[in-house]
Amino acid sequence: MRRGKIVNKLGILGILSLLTLSFNGCYKFEGDQTVPAYLKIDSINLETYYPDQGSDSHKITDVWAYLDDNLIGVFELPALFPVLARGKHKLQLKAGIKLNGISSTRVPYPFYLPINYEDFEFYEDSMQIPGNMVTTYYPGLTFAWMEDFEQSGLTIDETSISDTVIVRTREGAFITPTSKYSGVVHLTEDRPVYSAVSYDFYPMPKQGSPTMLELNYKTDNVFNAGLLIQEGNQIIKVPLVIMAHSPEWNKIYINLGPNLSLHPNASGFKVLIEAGLELGKQSATIYLDNIKMIYRSL
């Protein structure tokens, strides 16, 4: 039995005033129960097996809550929300992200395991904090490409149109216990174009297989991520997502699957990263780290 921590008994009027500030989901009470229990979830963390799964960096923004396999709602973290249940129930919590960095495309991340409580005990009119709010990657995923810039040999190749290169740096790097270096691109008026691809061509995932690109970045110049898809004798360029200015380290989850599925006859693909110095600027700097291209066969 896992019932979480009961912080205190709360009167219904008091908790409703808290919900005015923190309730971000949608939940309709049913049945004859009128006093709910309340769940408080501040954050969901990620644990990885390094180096096989790369960094544990994440941008989990939401929790998707399920009671007895039925969706209660989607709540932005930190969250405080009511659950109309008493006694023991199955509680499932999924880590939610903004797909392609867009707030309107919030989804449970398909590669993070749900956090399951088979016999979570709910207490009416109480605020409960579930324990062990940590997720991991699903087993059996393929981490086809990872670049964390910790090794001197990089798995990124500049294309023929690029007039600058990416180099390893400690200054301004994404620093964690497993990360001491990041990649940095300097754009100038003399060298205004950056264009690079993953070193290898990767085989096409099975049709419909979820395929994601994870990326940490910090930038004062827009840049974009896309694909180069090899189909017969053709190389097809597919732009995907434009990353806006971010003075602090940010993370994005880019959905590659739908665009790969549009090319069932393709033999392989590379990930493409491009940038051009913005008009009116004399220089710009783009930092990259913890690049992962992950897929799961159906």
XYZ file of C-alpha atoms in Angstrom, residues 9-212:
204
model
C -6.599 18.146 7.478
C -7.981 21.048 5.496
C -11.402 22.605 5.630
C -13.144 22.694 2.292
C -13.296 26.486 2.167
C -9.610 26.862 2.922
C -8.482 24.440 0.258
C -10.721 26.034 -2.341
C -8.978 29.347 -1.767
C -5.668 27.633 -2.473
C -7.074 26.096 -5.617
C -7.932 29.552 -6.920
C -4.180 30.055 -7.332
C -2.922 26.585 -8.193
C -5.620 24.494 -9.868
C -4.845 24.324 -13.574
C -6.799 21.261 -14.681
C -10.387 20.306 -15.227
C -12.223 17.780 -13.062
C -15.941 17.090 -12.780
C -17.236 15.590 -9.556
C -19.557 12.618 -9.982
C -21.516 10.405 -7.636
C -22.657 11.296 -4.123
C -19.275 12.161 -2.598
C -19.082 15.874 -1.913
C -15.758 16.231 -0.050
C -12.686 15.386 -2.130
C -9.167 14.469 -1.196
C -6.421 16.740 -2.515
C -3.107 15.816 -4.108
C -0.118 18.154 -3.971
C 2.661 17.541 -6.488
C 5.472 20.078 -6.670
C 7.590 18.441 -9.361
C 8.464 15.238 -11.180
C 12.136 14.408 -11.612
C 13.973 12.157 -14.052
C 16.626 9.549 -13.304
C 18.786 8.120 -16.086
C 21.484 5.486 -16.458
C 24.479 7.568 -17.489
C 26.082 7.372 -19.999
C 23.795 4.846 -21.732
C 20.756 7.154 -21.506
C 22.587 10.447 -21.321
C 21.817 13.371 -19.046
C 18.922 13.488 -16.583
C 17.985 16.980 -17.776
C 14.269 17.379 -18.412
C 11.517 19.924 -18.789
C 8.551 18.207 -17.164
C 5.915 20.918 -16.922
C 2.711 19.005 -16.171
C 1.275 15.990 -14.444
C -1.366 13.831 -16.101
C -3.364 12.197 -13.302
C -5.421 9.009 -13.697
C -7.722 7.372 -11.141
C -8.503 3.706 -11.814
C -7.263 4.230 -15.405
C -9.582 7.207 -15.997
C -8.081 10.633 -16.661
C -8.736 13.091 -13.834
C -7.053 16.017 -15.539
C -3.845 17.680 -16.670
C -2.261 20.021 -14.132
C 0.643 22.433 -14.507
C 3.380 21.911 -11.927
C 3.483 22.730 -9.094
C -0.051 21.377 -8.748
C -2.735 21.084 -6.094
C -5.902 19.382 -7.281
C -8.970 17.570 -5.909
C -9.671 13.875 -6.367
C -13.170 12.673 -5.633
C -12.205 9.378 -4.068
C -11.950 7.712 -0.686
C -10.142 4.557 0.326
C -7.786 2.577 -1.883
C -7.603 3.211 -5.619
C -5.132 2.868 -8.440
C -3.372 6.205 -9.008
C -1.229 6.792 -12.071
C 0.800 9.951 -12.707
C 2.428 10.690 -16.064
C 5.105 13.304 -16.733
C 3.841 15.908 -19.184
C 5.802 18.088 -21.602
C 5.182 20.795 -24.191
C 5.680 18.983 -27.474
C 7.857 21.016 -29.863
C 7.991 23.686 -27.130
C 4.385 24.745 -27.776
C 2.043 25.327 -24.822
C -1.006 24.207 -26.804
C 0.507 20.773 -27.484
C 0.879 19.409 -23.972
C 1.252 15.626 -23.932
C 2.478 12.920 -21.576
C 6.009 12.228 -22.771
C 5.836 8.814 -24.455
C 9.319 7.772 -23.334
C 8.922 8.444 -19.590
C 7.479 5.658 -17.452
C 4.270 6.445 -15.521
C 4.502 6.599 -11.749
C 2.051 3.985 -10.452
C 0.458 3.521 -7.049
C -1.653 0.355 -7.133
C -3.308 0.916 -3.739
C -3.127 4.610 -3.014
C -5.310 5.401 -0.016
C -7.279 8.638 -0.312
C -8.534 10.543 2.731
C -11.350 13.043 2.390
C -10.645 16.690 3.190
C -6.887 16.059 3.398
C -3.947 17.259 1.359
C -1.714 14.335 0.426
C 1.734 14.351 -1.145
C 2.553 11.187 -3.109
C 6.069 9.943 -2.471
C 8.865 9.073 -4.917
C 7.929 11.473 -7.704
C 10.667 10.216 -10.024
C 10.293 8.823 -13.511
C 12.724 6.948 -15.765
C 12.940 6.152 -19.441
C 11.019 3.113 -20.640
C 13.202 0.033 -21.068
C 13.902 -1.043 -24.621
C 14.265 2.429 -26.120
C 16.893 3.025 -28.793
C 19.141 6.009 -28.104
C 20.294 6.271 -31.705
C 22.250 9.506 -31.334
C 23.587 11.207 -28.233
C 25.972 14.150 -28.090
C 26.806 15.707 -24.733
C 30.132 17.296 -25.732
C 31.992 15.544 -22.920
C 34.296 13.771 -25.395
C 36.749 15.546 -27.683
C 35.492 13.723 -30.772
C 32.108 15.180 -31.769
C 29.328 13.438 -33.689
C 28.309 16.629 -35.527
C 29.476 17.540 -39.026
C 29.290 21.008 -40.548
C 27.778 21.120 -44.035
C 29.350 22.800 -47.057
C 27.353 26.022 -46.547
C 28.523 26.535 -42.958
C 31.221 29.142 -42.457
C 31.646 28.521 -38.741
C 31.923 25.451 -36.516
C 30.719 24.178 -33.158
C 33.398 23.742 -30.478
C 33.460 22.427 -26.928
C 33.428 24.977 -24.140
C 33.410 25.148 -20.368
C 32.525 28.816 -20.245
C 28.740 29.137 -20.169
C 28.344 25.356 -20.277
C 25.441 23.289 -18.946
C 26.965 22.179 -15.642
C 25.806 19.090 -13.721
C 27.666 16.242 -11.988
C 27.900 14.502 -15.389
C 28.282 17.591 -17.596
C 31.312 19.861 -17.715
C 31.263 20.875 -21.382
C 28.747 22.134 -23.912
C 28.920 22.979 -27.584
C 29.070 26.623 -28.657
C 28.620 28.311 -32.032
C 29.826 31.878 -32.564
C 28.193 33.824 -35.389
C 29.771 37.040 -36.655
C 29.359 39.372 -39.611
C 32.320 37.613 -41.244
C 30.981 34.137 -40.382
C 27.190 34.470 -40.248
C 26.011 30.966 -41.206
C 25.991 27.731 -39.226
C 24.746 24.477 -40.717
C 25.486 21.044 -39.298
C 24.114 17.508 -39.290
C 24.442 14.394 -37.189
C 27.556 12.493 -38.272
C 25.700 9.333 -39.326
C 22.694 8.604 -41.490
C 20.218 6.748 -39.295
C 17.925 4.003 -40.610
C 14.268 4.943 -40.789
C 12.290 3.813 -37.726
C 9.340 1.516 -38.288
C 6.354 3.298 -39.767
C 4.507 5.109 -36.983
C 7.227 4.500 -34.403
C 7.542 7.349 -31.874
C 10.774 9.231 -32.567
C 11.924 12.240 -30.540
